[in-house]
Each structure stands twice: as C-alpha cells, then as structure tokens.
Short mmCIF file of C-alpha atoms in Angstrom, two decimals:
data_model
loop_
_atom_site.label_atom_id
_atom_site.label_comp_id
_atom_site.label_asym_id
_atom_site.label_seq_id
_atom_site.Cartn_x
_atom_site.Cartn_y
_atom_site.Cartn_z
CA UNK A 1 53.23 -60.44 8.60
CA UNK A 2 54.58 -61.34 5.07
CA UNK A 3 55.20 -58.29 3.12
CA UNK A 4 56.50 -59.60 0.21
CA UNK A 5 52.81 -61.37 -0.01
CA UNK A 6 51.56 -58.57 0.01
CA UNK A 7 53.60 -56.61 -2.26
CA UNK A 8 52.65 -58.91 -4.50
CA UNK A 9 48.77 -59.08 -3.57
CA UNK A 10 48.84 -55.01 -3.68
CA UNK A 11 52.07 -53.51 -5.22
CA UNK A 12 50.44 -50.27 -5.48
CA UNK A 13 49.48 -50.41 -1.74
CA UNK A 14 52.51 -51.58 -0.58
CA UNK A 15 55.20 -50.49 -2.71
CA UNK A 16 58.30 -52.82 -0.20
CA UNK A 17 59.10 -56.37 -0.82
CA UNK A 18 60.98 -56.20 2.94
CA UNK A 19 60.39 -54.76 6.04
CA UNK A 20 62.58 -51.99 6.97
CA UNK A 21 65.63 -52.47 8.71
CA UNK A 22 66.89 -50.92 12.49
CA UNK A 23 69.12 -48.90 10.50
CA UNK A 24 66.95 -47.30 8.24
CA UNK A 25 64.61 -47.25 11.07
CA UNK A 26 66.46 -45.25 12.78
CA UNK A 27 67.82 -42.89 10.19
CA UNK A 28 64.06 -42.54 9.77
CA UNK A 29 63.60 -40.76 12.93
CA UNK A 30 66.59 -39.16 13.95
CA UNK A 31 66.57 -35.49 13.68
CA UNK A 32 63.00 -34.94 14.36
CA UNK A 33 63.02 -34.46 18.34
CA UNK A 34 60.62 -36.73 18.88
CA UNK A 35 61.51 -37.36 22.34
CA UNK A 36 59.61 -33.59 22.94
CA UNK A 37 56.94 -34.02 20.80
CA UNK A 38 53.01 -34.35 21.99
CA UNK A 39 51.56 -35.55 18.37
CA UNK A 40 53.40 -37.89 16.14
CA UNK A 41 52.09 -39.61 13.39
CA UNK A 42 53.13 -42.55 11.19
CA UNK A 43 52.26 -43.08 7.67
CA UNK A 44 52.25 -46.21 5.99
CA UNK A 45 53.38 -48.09 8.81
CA UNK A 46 53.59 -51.49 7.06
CA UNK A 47 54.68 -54.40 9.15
CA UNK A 48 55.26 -52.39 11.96
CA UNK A 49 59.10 -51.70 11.76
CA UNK A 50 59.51 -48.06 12.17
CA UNK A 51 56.83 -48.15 14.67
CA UNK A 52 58.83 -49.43 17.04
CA UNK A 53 61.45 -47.31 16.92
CA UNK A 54 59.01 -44.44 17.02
CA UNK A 55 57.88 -45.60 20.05
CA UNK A 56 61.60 -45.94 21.46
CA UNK A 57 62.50 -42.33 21.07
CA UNK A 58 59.08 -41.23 22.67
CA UNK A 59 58.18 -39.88 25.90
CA UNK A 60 55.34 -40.92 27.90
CA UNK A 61 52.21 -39.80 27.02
CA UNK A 62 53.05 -39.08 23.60
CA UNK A 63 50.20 -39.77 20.97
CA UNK A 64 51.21 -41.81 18.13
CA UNK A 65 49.09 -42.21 14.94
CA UNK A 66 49.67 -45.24 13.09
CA UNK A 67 48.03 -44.60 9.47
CA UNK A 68 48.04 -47.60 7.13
CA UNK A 69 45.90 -48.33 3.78
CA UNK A 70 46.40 -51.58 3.39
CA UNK A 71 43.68 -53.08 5.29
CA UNK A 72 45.60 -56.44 6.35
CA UNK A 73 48.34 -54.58 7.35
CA UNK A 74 45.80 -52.25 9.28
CA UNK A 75 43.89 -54.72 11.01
CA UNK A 76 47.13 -56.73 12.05
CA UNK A 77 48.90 -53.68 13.97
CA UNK A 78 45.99 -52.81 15.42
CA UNK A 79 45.78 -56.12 17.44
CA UNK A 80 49.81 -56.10 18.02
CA UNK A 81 49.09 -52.81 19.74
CA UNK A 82 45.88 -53.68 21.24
CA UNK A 83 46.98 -52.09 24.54
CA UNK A 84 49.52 -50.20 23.73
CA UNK A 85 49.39 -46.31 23.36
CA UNK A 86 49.55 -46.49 19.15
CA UNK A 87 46.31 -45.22 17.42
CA UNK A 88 46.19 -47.68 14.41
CA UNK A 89 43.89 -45.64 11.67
CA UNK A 90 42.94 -47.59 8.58
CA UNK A 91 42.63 -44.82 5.74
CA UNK A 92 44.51 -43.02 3.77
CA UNK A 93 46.98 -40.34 4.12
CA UNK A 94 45.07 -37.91 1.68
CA UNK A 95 42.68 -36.95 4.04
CA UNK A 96 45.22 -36.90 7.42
CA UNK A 97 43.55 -33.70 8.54
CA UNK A 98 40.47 -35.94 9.30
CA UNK A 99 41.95 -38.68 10.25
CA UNK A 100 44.68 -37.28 13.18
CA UNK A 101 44.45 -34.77 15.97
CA UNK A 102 46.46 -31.77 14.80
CA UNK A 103 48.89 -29.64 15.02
CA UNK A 104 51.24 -32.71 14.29
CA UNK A 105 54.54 -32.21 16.23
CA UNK A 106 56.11 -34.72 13.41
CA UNK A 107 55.29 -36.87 10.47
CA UNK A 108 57.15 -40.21 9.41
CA UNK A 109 56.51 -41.59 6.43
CA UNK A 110 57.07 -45.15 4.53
CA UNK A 111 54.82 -44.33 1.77
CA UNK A 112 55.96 -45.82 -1.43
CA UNK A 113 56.31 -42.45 -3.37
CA UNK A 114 57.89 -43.65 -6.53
CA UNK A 115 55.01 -45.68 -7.42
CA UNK A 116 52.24 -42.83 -6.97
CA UNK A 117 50.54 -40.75 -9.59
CA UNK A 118 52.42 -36.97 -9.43
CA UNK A 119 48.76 -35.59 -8.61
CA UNK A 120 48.84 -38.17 -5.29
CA UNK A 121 52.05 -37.08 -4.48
CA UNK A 122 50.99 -33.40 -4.53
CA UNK A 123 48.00 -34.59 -2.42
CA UNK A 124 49.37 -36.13 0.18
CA UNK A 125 52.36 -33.95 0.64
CA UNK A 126 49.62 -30.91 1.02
CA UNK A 127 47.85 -33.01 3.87
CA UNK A 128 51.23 -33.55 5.21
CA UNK A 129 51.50 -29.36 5.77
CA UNK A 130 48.11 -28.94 6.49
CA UNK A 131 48.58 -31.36 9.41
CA UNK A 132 52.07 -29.97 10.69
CA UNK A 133 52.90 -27.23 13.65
CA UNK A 134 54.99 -24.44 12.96
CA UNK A 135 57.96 -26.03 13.33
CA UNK A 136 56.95 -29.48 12.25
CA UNK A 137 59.34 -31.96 11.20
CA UNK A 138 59.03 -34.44 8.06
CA UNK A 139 60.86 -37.84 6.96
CA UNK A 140 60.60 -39.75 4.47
CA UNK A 141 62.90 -42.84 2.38
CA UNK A 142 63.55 -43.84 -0.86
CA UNK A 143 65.48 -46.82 -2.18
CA UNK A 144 68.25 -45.53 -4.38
CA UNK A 145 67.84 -47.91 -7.32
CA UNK A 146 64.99 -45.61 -8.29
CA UNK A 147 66.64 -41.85 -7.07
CA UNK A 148 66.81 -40.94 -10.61
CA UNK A 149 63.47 -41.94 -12.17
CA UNK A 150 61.01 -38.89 -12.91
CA UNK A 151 58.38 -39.86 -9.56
CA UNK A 152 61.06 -39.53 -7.37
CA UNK A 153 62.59 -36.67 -9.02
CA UNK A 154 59.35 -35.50 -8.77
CA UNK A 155 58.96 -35.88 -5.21
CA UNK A 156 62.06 -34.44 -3.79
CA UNK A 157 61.20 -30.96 -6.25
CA UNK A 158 57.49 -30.88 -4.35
CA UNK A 159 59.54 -30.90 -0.75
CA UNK A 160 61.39 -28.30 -1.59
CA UNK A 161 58.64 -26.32 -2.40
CA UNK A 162 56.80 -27.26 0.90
CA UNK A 163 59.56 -27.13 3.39
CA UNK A 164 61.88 -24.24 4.99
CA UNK A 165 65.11 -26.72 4.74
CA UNK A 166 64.78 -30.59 2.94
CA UNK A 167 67.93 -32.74 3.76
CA UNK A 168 68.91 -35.66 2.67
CA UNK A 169 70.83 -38.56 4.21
CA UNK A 170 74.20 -41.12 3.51
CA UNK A 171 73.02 -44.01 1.76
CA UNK A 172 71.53 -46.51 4.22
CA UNK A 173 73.37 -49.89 2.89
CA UNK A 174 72.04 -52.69 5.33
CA UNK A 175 68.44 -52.09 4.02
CA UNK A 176 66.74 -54.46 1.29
CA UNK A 177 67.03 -52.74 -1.16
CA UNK A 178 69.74 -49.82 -0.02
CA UNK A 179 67.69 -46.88 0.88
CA UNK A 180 68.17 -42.75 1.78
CA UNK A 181 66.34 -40.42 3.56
CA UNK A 182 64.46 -37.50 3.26
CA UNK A 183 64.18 -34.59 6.29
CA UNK A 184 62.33 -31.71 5.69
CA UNK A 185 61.69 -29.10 8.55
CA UNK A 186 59.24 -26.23 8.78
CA UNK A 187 56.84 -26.28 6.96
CA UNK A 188 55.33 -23.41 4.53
CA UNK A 189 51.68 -23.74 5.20
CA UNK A 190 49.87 -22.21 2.37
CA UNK A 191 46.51 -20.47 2.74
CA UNK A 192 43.46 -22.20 1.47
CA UNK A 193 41.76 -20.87 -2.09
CA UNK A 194 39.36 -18.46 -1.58
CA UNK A 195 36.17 -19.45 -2.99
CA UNK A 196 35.54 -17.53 -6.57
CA UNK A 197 32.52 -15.54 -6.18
CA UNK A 198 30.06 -14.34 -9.40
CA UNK A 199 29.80 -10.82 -9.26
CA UNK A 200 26.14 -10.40 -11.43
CA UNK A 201 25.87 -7.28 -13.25
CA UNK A 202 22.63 -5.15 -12.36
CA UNK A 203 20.69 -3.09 -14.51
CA UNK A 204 19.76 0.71 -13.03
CA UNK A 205 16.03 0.83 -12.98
#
C-alpha cells in the first residue's frame, strides 16, 4: 500500500507520508500491558504497521479493533486480515462507542492530530474516554518537527485534562520523520450533560 499516494490523494485523511517504523511501533505499544488485555483497539491503522506489532504483544483470544477512515486503506487491511482475528472497521474514530465493543482494555492511536480542527481533537479524545475501562491505557505519536505548533500544543493540554498520568517518550530517531510518543493512563471519565429541562410557570386558578 503506497502511503505517500495517499497522503497526497487525502492529506487530511492520512496525515503520514511513511509508514511507521518497528521502532516507533514498538514505542507505540509498550507500557500498555497489552499482553493482559481482552479489548484493544487501533485507530488509524494506516498501512498496517503498528498492527502488527499489536498483534505480537497479544494473547490469544484477544479482540483487536482495527479503525481506519480512509476507505482504501480500510478495504485493503481488511483483506490482509481476512482470516486473521483483527476486526477491520471502516469509520471514524468520533463515534468509537458505536463502532467497538467496550470497556476498551487499551487504545493505540496513529491519528494525525496536528492536522485536525481543535473541536475534532476534543471529539475524538472524548470518544477515546468514553470507550476506555477504569484503568485504560492510551498512546499516541507525534513527529517532532511540529511539537511546538498550536494543534499539537493543543493536543497534549486536552490529555492532560483527560488522563490520571500523560507521559511522554525519548525521541524516536529511526522514524520518517523522527517521532515521540504520547502515554496516558487512567482515564477521567466524565459524566454525560444532563438534559436542560423547561420548568413552565403555572398560574393558581
């Protein structure tokens, strides 16, 4: 699968001009105790590269949820893992709680952040609790040419409010481009809004 076509087909959608590397793969998804988990689930899985590793660390009978917008990239992995134990799900991650079976033991994520909207950010990130157990684990990259730039400031300032403890990693150099990552653990759910009710005023007869 050509990413870089893509990228440039859908920058928006795609937000990588390479796949990730091992490295970062792995960076991506230690920490998170996958190997015990019973629900993990993948967003933006891309080409595929994280998957794998995902799949490494897991123990049989683990469910893995593969989410992925773009809809070549969706349709691809879901005939690489034909008959394999990944759930390929072509949507998007704004609506996860409809999309996956929850509580989500872990969430790993190669969403291209720094090119969303602040109010998609906020979205997604609030799926991203809604979804999570307890003591659900989060992780996330971010290539550090664009650490400093407002979205990704952005970002990393909405974790903190969602998450008991938000870590981040060493610069991961063999990546194209050089990329870090996010942990967060624990999540604070917040309650849902309670609907405002109209209280009408009645006359005494």
């Amino acid at each position: 699968m050509s990413i870089m076509r893509e990228f440039l087909r859908r920058p928006r959608l795609t937000g990588a001009v390479a796949p990730s590397s091992a490295t970062l793969a792995q960076a991506m998804t230690a920490g998170l105790d996958l190997e015990h988990a019973d629900v993990v689930v993948e967003l933006g899985s891309g080409t595929g590269a994280i998957t794998e590793e995902i799949r490494r660390r897991l123990a049989p009978g683990t469910r893995l949820v593969a989410v992925e917008l773009n809809p070549v990239f969706a349709h691809r992995l879901a005939d690489r893992y034909r008959d394999s134990t990944v759930e390929v799900v072509h949507g998007s991650a704004e609506k996860l709680s409809a999309l996956v079976p929850h509580p989500v033991n872990a969430v790993v994520s190669g969403l291209p952040w720094t090119v969303m909207p602040h109010e998609r950010q906020r979205r997604i990130l609030d799926a991203v609790t809604g979804v999570l157990s307890t003591g659900g684990r989060f992780s996330t990259f971010a290539y550090i040419h664009a650490a400093w730039t407002p979205p990704a400031r952005r970002f990393a300032a909405e974790l903190a409010t969602r998450f008991s403890t938000v870590e981040r990693s060493r610069v991961v150099w063999p990546n194209l481009p050089p990329a870090y990552v996010h942990r967060a653990f624990t999540p604070i759910h917040r309650p849902l809004p309670t609907p405002t009710r109209t209280i009408q005023n009645r006359s005494t007869p």
